[in-house]
Coordinates of C-alpha atoms in Angstrom, one line a residue:
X1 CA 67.0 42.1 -7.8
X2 CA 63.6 43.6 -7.3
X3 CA 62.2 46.0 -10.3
X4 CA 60.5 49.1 -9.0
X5 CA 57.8 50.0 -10.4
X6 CA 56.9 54.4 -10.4
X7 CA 54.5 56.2 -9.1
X8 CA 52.9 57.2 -12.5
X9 CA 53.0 53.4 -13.9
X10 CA 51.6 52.4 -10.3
X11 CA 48.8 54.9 -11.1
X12 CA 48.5 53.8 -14.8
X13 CA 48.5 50.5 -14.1
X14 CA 45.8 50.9 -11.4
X15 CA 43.9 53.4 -14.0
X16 CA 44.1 50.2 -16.3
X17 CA 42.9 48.1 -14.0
X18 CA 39.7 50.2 -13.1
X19 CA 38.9 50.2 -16.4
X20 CA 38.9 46.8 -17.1
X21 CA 37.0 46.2 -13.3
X22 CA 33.8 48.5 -14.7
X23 CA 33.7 46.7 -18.1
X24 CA 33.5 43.3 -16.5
X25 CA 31.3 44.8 -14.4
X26 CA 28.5 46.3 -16.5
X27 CA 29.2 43.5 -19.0
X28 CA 27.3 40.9 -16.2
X29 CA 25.1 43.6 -15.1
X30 CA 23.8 44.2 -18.4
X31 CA 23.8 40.4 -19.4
X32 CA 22.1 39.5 -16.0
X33 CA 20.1 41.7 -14.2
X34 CA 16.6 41.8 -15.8
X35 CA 14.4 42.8 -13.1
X36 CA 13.5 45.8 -11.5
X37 CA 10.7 45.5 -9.8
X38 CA 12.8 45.0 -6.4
X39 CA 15.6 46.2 -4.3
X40 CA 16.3 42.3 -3.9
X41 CA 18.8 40.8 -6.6
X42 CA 17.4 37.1 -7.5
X43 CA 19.2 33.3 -6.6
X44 CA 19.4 33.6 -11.1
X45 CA 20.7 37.3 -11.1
X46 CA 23.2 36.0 -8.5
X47 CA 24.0 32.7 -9.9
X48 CA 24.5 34.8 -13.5
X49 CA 27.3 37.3 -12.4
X50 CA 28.9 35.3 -10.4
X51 CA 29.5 33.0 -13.4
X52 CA 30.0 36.4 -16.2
X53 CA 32.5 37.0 -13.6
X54 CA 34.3 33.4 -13.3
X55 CA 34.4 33.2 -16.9
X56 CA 36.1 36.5 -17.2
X57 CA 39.0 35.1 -14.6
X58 CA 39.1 31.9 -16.3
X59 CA 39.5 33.9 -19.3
X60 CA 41.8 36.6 -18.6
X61 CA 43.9 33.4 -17.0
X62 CA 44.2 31.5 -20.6
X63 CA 44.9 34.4 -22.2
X64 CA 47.8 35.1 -20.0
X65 CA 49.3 31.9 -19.8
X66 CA 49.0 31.5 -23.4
X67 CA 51.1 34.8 -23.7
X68 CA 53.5 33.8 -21.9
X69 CA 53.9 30.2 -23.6
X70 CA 54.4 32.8 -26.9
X71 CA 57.0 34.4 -25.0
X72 CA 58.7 31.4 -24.3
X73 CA 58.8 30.9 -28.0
X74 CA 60.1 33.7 -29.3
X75 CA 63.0 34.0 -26.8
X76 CA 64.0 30.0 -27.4
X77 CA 63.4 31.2 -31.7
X78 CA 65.7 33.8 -30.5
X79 CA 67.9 32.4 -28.4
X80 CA 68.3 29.8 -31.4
X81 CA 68.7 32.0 -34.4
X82 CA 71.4 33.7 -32.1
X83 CA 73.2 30.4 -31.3
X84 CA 73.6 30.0 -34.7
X85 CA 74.3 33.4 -36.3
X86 CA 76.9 33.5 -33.7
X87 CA 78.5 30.2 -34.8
X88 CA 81.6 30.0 -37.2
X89 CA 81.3 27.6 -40.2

């Protein structure tokens, strides 16, 4: 069974998403780009964001995972306390 997802969390979530897109975003910029002086973006400049931005994925990717591994937790710690609440002695 597929969960729909509504128009106004479809925006939100997009919303949420541009958000975090301009922070990464001027977060490398800031941390990378130095110079000025040309319309050309240096191999370093290059070599910088794209590496701000990998280590954002990687990142974002532990954070998740870990997340869900706490989720997986609870519901067992759950799922456990239940078992046994629901248990006669």
């Amino acid at each position: 069974m597929a969960v729909q997802v509504s128009e106004s969390d479809q925006i939100k979530q997009f919303k949420e998403f541009l958000g975090t897109y301009n922070k990464v975003t001027e977060n490398c910029f800031m941390d990378c780009v130095k110079d000025f002086t040309s319309r050309d973006v240096k191999p370093e400049e290059s070599s910088c964001s794209e590496s701000c931005l990998q280590k954002y994925l990687k990142m974002t990717q532990r954070i998740s995972m870990r997340f869900q591994e706490y989720h997986i937790q609870q519901n067992e710690a759950l799922a456990a306390k239940a078992g046994l609440l629901g248990q006669p002695r």
